[in-house]
XYZ file of C-alpha atoms in Angstrom:
442
model
C -60.923 117.169 -20.204
C -58.414 117.889 -18.665
C -59.743 118.955 -15.373
C -61.583 115.347 -16.230
C -58.308 113.170 -16.710
C -57.094 115.127 -13.773
C -59.691 114.552 -11.419
C -59.705 110.661 -12.322
C -56.398 110.085 -11.730
C -55.756 107.972 -8.671
C -53.297 109.288 -5.923
C -50.995 106.071 -4.816
C -49.032 105.771 -1.670
C -45.444 105.944 -2.030
C -45.473 102.427 0.223
C -46.890 101.037 -2.731
C -45.273 98.167 -4.995
C -47.606 99.393 -7.670
C -47.092 103.459 -7.253
C -44.229 103.421 -10.155
C -45.274 104.517 -13.570
C -43.787 103.931 -17.232
C -42.585 106.753 -18.883
C -44.336 107.825 -22.381
C -43.372 105.924 -24.924
C -41.150 109.104 -27.029
C -40.352 108.188 -30.644
C -37.536 110.574 -30.533
C -35.481 108.973 -28.230
C -35.710 105.186 -29.628
C -34.013 104.431 -33.537
C -35.915 103.403 -36.361
C -33.649 99.848 -35.922
C -33.832 99.139 -32.696
C -31.130 99.243 -30.252
C -28.113 97.632 -31.750
C -26.532 95.019 -30.377
C -22.882 95.059 -28.852
C -19.972 93.476 -30.798
C -19.345 89.787 -31.186
C -16.406 88.498 -29.038
C -12.952 87.234 -31.386
C -12.896 83.179 -31.790
C -9.963 81.821 -30.816
C -7.630 81.223 -34.045
C -6.762 77.826 -33.015
C -10.345 76.702 -32.873
C -10.455 78.071 -36.766
C -7.835 75.377 -38.007
C -8.688 72.562 -39.765
C -7.752 68.786 -38.275
C -4.368 67.699 -38.151
C -3.721 63.977 -40.128
C -2.767 61.248 -37.793
C 0.498 61.074 -37.137
C 2.569 58.012 -37.712
C 3.622 56.465 -34.520
C -0.204 56.951 -33.325
C -0.794 54.449 -36.431
C 2.113 52.383 -35.609
C 0.659 52.059 -31.719
C -2.857 51.096 -33.489
C -1.703 49.018 -36.053
C 0.804 47.063 -33.177
C -1.966 46.790 -30.681
C -4.669 45.310 -33.357
C -1.841 42.674 -34.136
C -1.182 41.869 -30.482
C -5.319 41.380 -30.590
C -5.349 38.654 -32.865
C -2.517 36.949 -32.224
C -3.960 36.116 -28.689
C -6.638 35.450 -30.269
C -5.118 32.568 -32.280
C -3.319 30.741 -29.586
C -6.495 31.148 -27.614
C -7.921 29.252 -30.536
C -5.234 26.473 -31.246
C -5.273 26.182 -27.752
C -8.923 25.232 -27.232
C -8.329 22.868 -30.382
C -5.705 21.071 -28.501
C -7.661 21.008 -25.038
C -10.852 20.116 -26.736
C -9.615 17.111 -29.790
C -9.486 13.650 -28.338
C -6.315 11.855 -28.112
C -4.865 9.115 -30.105
C -6.351 6.476 -28.855
C -5.723 3.564 -31.412
C -4.472 0.504 -30.449
C -0.597 0.529 -31.072
C 0.108 -2.943 -33.191
C 0.805 -5.752 -31.372
C 4.309 -7.073 -32.407
C 4.016 -10.753 -33.673
C 6.772 -13.071 -34.289
C 6.878 -14.258 -38.184
C 6.078 -17.996 -39.240
C 9.893 -17.949 -40.048
C 11.623 -17.493 -37.036
C 12.484 -20.736 -34.745
C 10.485 -21.467 -31.313
C 13.104 -21.085 -28.422
C 12.842 -23.195 -25.805
C 11.125 -22.606 -22.807
C 13.778 -21.345 -19.605
C 14.200 -23.715 -17.068
C 14.951 -22.207 -13.649
C 18.269 -23.564 -12.138
C 18.753 -24.142 -8.694
C 22.131 -22.276 -7.442
C 23.347 -22.318 -3.771
C 22.359 -19.204 -2.085
C 25.806 -16.931 -0.612
C 27.058 -17.326 3.241
C 25.250 -15.327 5.242
C 25.952 -14.544 8.872
C 23.854 -17.116 10.810
C 22.645 -15.843 14.143
C 23.099 -17.405 17.490
C 21.290 -16.491 20.829
C 21.695 -15.965 24.607
C 19.540 -18.386 26.546
C 17.276 -19.412 23.465
C 16.931 -20.303 20.216
C 14.993 -17.269 18.654
C 16.645 -14.228 17.534
C 16.453 -11.617 19.963
C 15.568 -7.687 19.195
C 15.658 -5.179 20.967
C 15.620 -1.295 21.564
C 18.971 0.563 22.717
C 18.526 1.824 25.560
C 20.739 4.563 27.365
C 23.457 2.780 29.341
C 23.040 3.355 33.155
C 27.019 4.186 33.739
C 26.535 6.940 30.762
C 23.915 8.311 32.330
C 25.779 9.162 35.032
C 28.721 10.174 33.507
C 26.669 13.024 31.708
C 25.077 13.967 35.458
C 28.010 13.761 37.090
C 29.349 16.187 34.519
C 29.700 20.333 35.268
C 28.066 23.039 34.079
C 30.210 24.090 30.953
C 28.921 28.277 31.545
C 28.216 29.176 35.181
C 25.296 31.985 35.512
C 26.341 35.577 35.877
C 26.093 36.645 39.162
C 22.665 38.266 40.206
C 21.380 37.189 37.252
C 19.060 34.209 36.101
C 21.336 32.315 32.956
C 19.868 29.305 31.193
C 22.349 27.327 29.078
C 21.054 26.081 25.719
C 22.135 22.915 24.161
C 21.551 22.063 21.055
C 22.577 18.593 21.420
C 20.801 15.411 22.268
C 22.679 12.421 23.618
C 21.885 9.504 22.398
C 23.346 6.311 21.691
C 23.759 4.248 18.819
C 21.576 1.363 18.109
C 23.612 -1.835 18.047
C 23.019 -5.153 17.131
C 20.870 -7.443 19.151
C 22.634 -10.804 17.918
C 25.516 -12.914 18.179
C 26.153 -13.750 14.673
C 29.096 -15.865 12.864
C 31.217 -13.635 10.700
C 33.179 -14.798 7.779
C 36.642 -13.522 7.699
C 37.654 -11.913 4.457
C 41.084 -10.796 2.748
C 43.171 -8.196 4.387
C 40.368 -8.572 7.098
C 42.924 -8.278 10.873
C 41.213 -8.145 14.217
C 42.063 -4.880 14.804
C 39.993 -4.111 11.622
C 37.120 -6.209 12.786
C 36.551 -5.287 15.942
C 36.017 -1.568 14.784
C 33.940 -2.790 12.333
C 31.097 -3.969 14.339
C 32.184 -1.915 17.869
C 33.457 -4.187 20.209
C 36.391 -5.150 21.647
C 39.543 -6.673 19.678
C 39.232 -8.593 23.475
C 35.472 -9.790 23.397
C 36.432 -11.432 19.991
C 39.487 -13.509 22.106
C 37.513 -14.766 25.006
C 34.853 -15.955 22.604
C 36.605 -17.628 19.944
C 38.744 -20.696 20.601
C 41.519 -21.854 18.278
C 42.065 -17.816 16.591
C 45.768 -16.848 16.364
C 45.734 -13.310 16.606
C 48.556 -12.769 14.427
C 46.884 -15.803 12.053
C 43.589 -14.383 10.475
C 42.365 -16.130 7.220
C 39.967 -15.851 4.788
C 36.790 -17.573 5.266
C 37.335 -18.953 9.062
C 34.627 -17.877 11.222
C 34.396 -15.443 14.510
C 31.954 -15.070 16.835
C 30.571 -11.295 17.110
C 28.702 -10.388 20.112
C 26.011 -7.614 19.580
C 28.475 -5.394 23.007
C 31.682 -6.141 25.110
C 31.095 -9.284 27.302
C 31.624 -12.694 27.225
C 29.093 -15.419 26.104
C 29.038 -18.567 28.772
C 27.962 -21.714 28.342
C 27.371 -23.646 31.429
C 29.148 -27.279 32.185
C 27.362 -28.296 34.534
C 24.798 -26.741 37.449
C 25.919 -22.867 38.213
C 24.211 -20.309 39.896
C 23.968 -16.821 38.350
C 26.006 -15.571 40.876
C 29.228 -18.245 40.245
C 29.480 -16.765 36.793
C 28.606 -13.225 37.885
C 31.484 -13.641 39.811
C 33.601 -15.675 37.475
C 33.447 -12.906 34.930
C 33.495 -9.773 37.895
C 30.199 -8.497 37.380
C 27.216 -8.163 39.118
C 24.458 -10.851 38.940
C 21.590 -8.783 38.193
C 23.632 -7.644 35.157
C 22.797 -10.787 33.955
C 19.657 -11.768 34.932
C 18.119 -7.970 33.810
C 20.367 -8.269 30.203
C 17.932 -7.701 27.421
C 20.137 -11.273 25.689
C 18.750 -13.088 28.367
C 15.171 -13.383 28.014
C 14.575 -16.727 29.686
C 16.203 -15.604 33.250
C 14.058 -12.101 33.676
C 12.029 -13.708 37.171
C 15.551 -15.259 38.030
C 17.616 -14.501 41.221
C 21.424 -14.327 41.856
C 21.117 -17.967 43.580
C 19.020 -19.408 40.402
C 20.679 -23.196 39.625
C 21.228 -23.198 35.910
C 21.416 -26.889 34.071
C 24.080 -28.012 31.919
C 23.922 -26.821 28.418
C 22.624 -22.762 28.447
C 24.267 -20.198 27.055
C 24.274 -16.961 29.397
C 25.524 -13.489 27.560
C 27.256 -11.433 30.517
C 27.504 -8.095 29.285
C 30.573 -6.130 30.463
C 31.957 -9.247 31.451
C 35.583 -9.800 31.486
C 37.383 -13.288 30.671
C 41.431 -14.057 32.136
C 41.801 -15.779 28.381
C 44.925 -14.637 27.035
C 45.571 -13.551 23.368
C 47.252 -16.618 21.557
C 49.595 -16.295 18.813
C 50.862 -18.234 15.923
C 54.370 -20.057 16.309
C 55.125 -21.128 13.405
C 57.664 -24.406 14.946
C 60.588 -22.436 15.419
C 63.381 -24.581 16.473
C 66.571 -23.172 17.907
C 69.551 -25.506 18.136
C 72.717 -24.950 20.295
C 74.015 -21.302 21.526
C 75.338 -20.377 18.697
C 78.431 -20.550 16.491
C 79.557 -22.458 13.398
C 77.096 -26.265 15.630
C 73.664 -23.777 16.286
C 70.957 -24.797 13.816
C 67.963 -22.987 13.423
C 64.590 -23.693 11.380
C 61.165 -21.788 10.739
C 58.253 -23.305 9.714
C 54.494 -22.433 8.521
C 54.878 -22.920 4.878
C 56.621 -24.225 1.465
C 58.461 -21.473 2.179
C 60.585 -22.744 4.963
C 64.238 -24.097 4.988
C 64.327 -26.771 7.278
C 67.355 -25.998 9.846
C 70.185 -23.657 8.666
C 73.443 -22.462 10.367
C 72.384 -19.742 13.011
C 75.942 -17.263 11.751
C 74.315 -14.615 13.560
C 74.720 -10.835 12.883
C 75.766 -7.729 14.072
C 72.556 -6.861 16.348
C 72.487 -3.491 15.364
C 68.915 -3.289 13.245
C 67.958 -0.257 9.932
C 64.694 0.183 8.736
C 64.204 -2.718 5.718
C 62.899 0.114 3.299
C 63.642 3.578 1.911
C 62.873 6.292 3.736
C 59.363 6.819 1.944
C 57.026 4.719 3.891
C 54.251 5.114 5.853
C 53.663 3.553 9.703
C 49.932 2.531 9.644
C 50.106 -0.007 12.347
C 52.240 -0.879 15.153
C 53.072 -3.357 17.700
C 50.417 -4.336 20.141
C 49.294 -7.678 21.635
C 47.169 -8.697 18.784
C 49.775 -7.349 16.416
C 53.235 -9.575 16.688
C 54.581 -6.951 14.218
C 54.971 -2.991 12.438
C 52.905 -2.520 9.039
C 55.245 -0.118 6.605
C 52.806 1.013 3.696
C 55.016 1.020 0.301
C 54.608 1.272 -3.376
C 54.346 -1.492 -4.884
C 57.998 -3.143 -6.201
C 59.977 -0.905 -3.124
C 62.986 -2.957 -2.910
C 63.011 -4.479 1.078
C 67.172 -4.390 2.813
C 68.003 -6.970 5.096
C 67.542 -5.506 8.373
C 71.048 -7.305 9.878
C 74.128 -9.568 8.338
C 72.331 -13.380 9.177
C 71.238 -16.410 7.307
C 67.497 -16.845 4.937
C 66.005 -19.018 7.084
C 62.503 -19.038 5.374
C 61.970 -17.882 1.918
C 58.502 -18.372 0.046
C 54.909 -18.628 0.278
C 53.827 -18.986 4.263
C 50.324 -20.208 4.667
C 49.451 -18.542 7.783
C 48.740 -15.202 6.315
C 52.125 -13.840 5.320
C 51.709 -14.380 1.417
C 55.925 -14.567 0.400
C 57.973 -14.110 3.254
C 61.548 -13.717 3.911
C 63.009 -14.900 7.672
C 66.641 -14.104 8.510
C 68.118 -15.765 11.842
C 70.884 -13.157 13.463
C 72.005 -15.208 16.509
C 69.304 -15.306 18.984
C 67.300 -12.409 16.747
C 64.751 -13.391 14.144
C 63.498 -10.801 11.591
C 60.491 -11.262 9.256
C 59.518 -9.885 6.036
C 56.178 -10.938 4.695
C 53.669 -9.883 2.445
C 56.267 -9.228 -0.323
C 55.004 -9.438 -4.049
C 58.528 -11.084 -5.249
C 61.242 -12.948 -3.165
C 65.332 -12.361 -4.027
C 67.081 -14.568 -1.931
C 67.103 -18.642 -1.691
C 67.032 -20.617 1.749
C 71.042 -20.770 2.987
C 72.415 -17.778 1.810
C 74.480 -15.529 3.933
C 73.448 -12.056 3.813
C 75.357 -8.601 4.992
C 73.075 -5.765 6.058
C 71.174 -3.910 3.326
C 70.612 -6.746 1.259
C 68.262 -6.543 -1.196
C 65.903 -9.504 -0.197
C 62.481 -9.326 -2.288
C 59.665 -6.352 -3.123
C 57.010 -4.489 -1.274
C 53.355 -6.125 -2.118
C 49.900 -7.611 -0.789
C 50.329 -10.984 -1.261
C 48.768 -13.471 1.747
C 46.350 -11.729 3.727
C 46.935 -8.033 3.210
C 44.334 -5.155 2.017
C 46.968 -3.192 -0.041
C 50.595 -2.879 -0.655
C 52.962 -2.647 2.881
C 55.921 -4.854 4.589
C 54.914 -6.937 7.289
C 57.929 -6.511 9.425
C 58.844 -8.441 13.199
C 61.647 -8.828 14.892
C 61.500 -12.185 17.445
C 63.665 -13.060 20.613
C 63.592 -16.801 19.498
C 59.538 -18.212 19.438
C 58.221 -14.224 21.471
C 57.754 -11.440 18.842
C 59.255 -8.351 20.542
C 58.145 -4.273 19.168
C 60.199 -3.447 16.555
C 60.798 0.397 17.977
C 63.012 -1.521 20.431
C 65.417 -1.829 18.234
C 65.103 0.260 15.907
C 63.121 3.951 15.494
C 61.087 4.427 12.461
């Protein structure tokens, strides 16, 4: 048997993968209950703890989040209701008159007079002239001849930056009739319309530069110059020579549209109005002469009178004065306007009621109201000199009264053609106004 088993045993090569032979089962080397398992690893104590209760802070946050969610939902619902609900389209009841109320008569329009307006005139045409202002040639020439303010540095390029644009003010294109208002002066009117006082004088006959009465009218040109009206046949060249301008300034002027195709030799018929821009007239200012009359050469036989209104005292003895004038106000005044060709005195602003004093001893030849714009006025004769005090609120002297230098004669006011409380003070030699600063210091 043994030889048979040994004889049947197959010899395997060492390289054969099946050459491994499982050992025989030995019941003595294996436990009866099998191979014991290794002990299980210990479990972490934290995994064996029972779950704890939720913290109070977490519960509060949860409740707050829930509350905010419900609040947002409620706001959304309210907004949706307000958006989709129809508006109040019910018609509102109209008020009705009670049967017991009386019926009012119908209103009727009452015609009224429109306020006076400035009436435009035109030069060489009956229609108002509208135009767009252009840069004057003389202004362009002046700007071109003006040297540069900043020189470029040597050896470098430089461009000066100028953020300003030179543009002329757009003026009027019409000749208007202006109604003088209380407080107006020639200086104020000229400044208001941007023209010179000479232009106003040249184009208004019979206007006294020291007497502008409210309600009177003045012709106001849109620019400085002269408004010429032909009385006979005249050439454009002759008109230009009279007012010292070039004839082409008349032909090319936008104020003379009917002369655009004319030449300097064009003959204009009588009755043509021509605007001469920049023209200069020989007309001189006219001063108001209140009717001063001086009789005699001084002393007790000399008399003097000053007309111009109810305040005139007639002929009064001219007793003379010291010749040394003093300022007629206490030192609380302000010089607001000086003497000029268009203003025959000096204006001293002071509070209403300030005492006015006589500048020198003399005789009262005018005490009261002046019809020529001075309001309450006093005039004193001091021999060959006269002093005038205008626009006073009160007169404190009477006709023929002889006063001394420093005597109170009235109080400061704003009567007559005045725009505010001040004293208009004049010094005259006979009828000729003088500059008061030549006689005393202010």
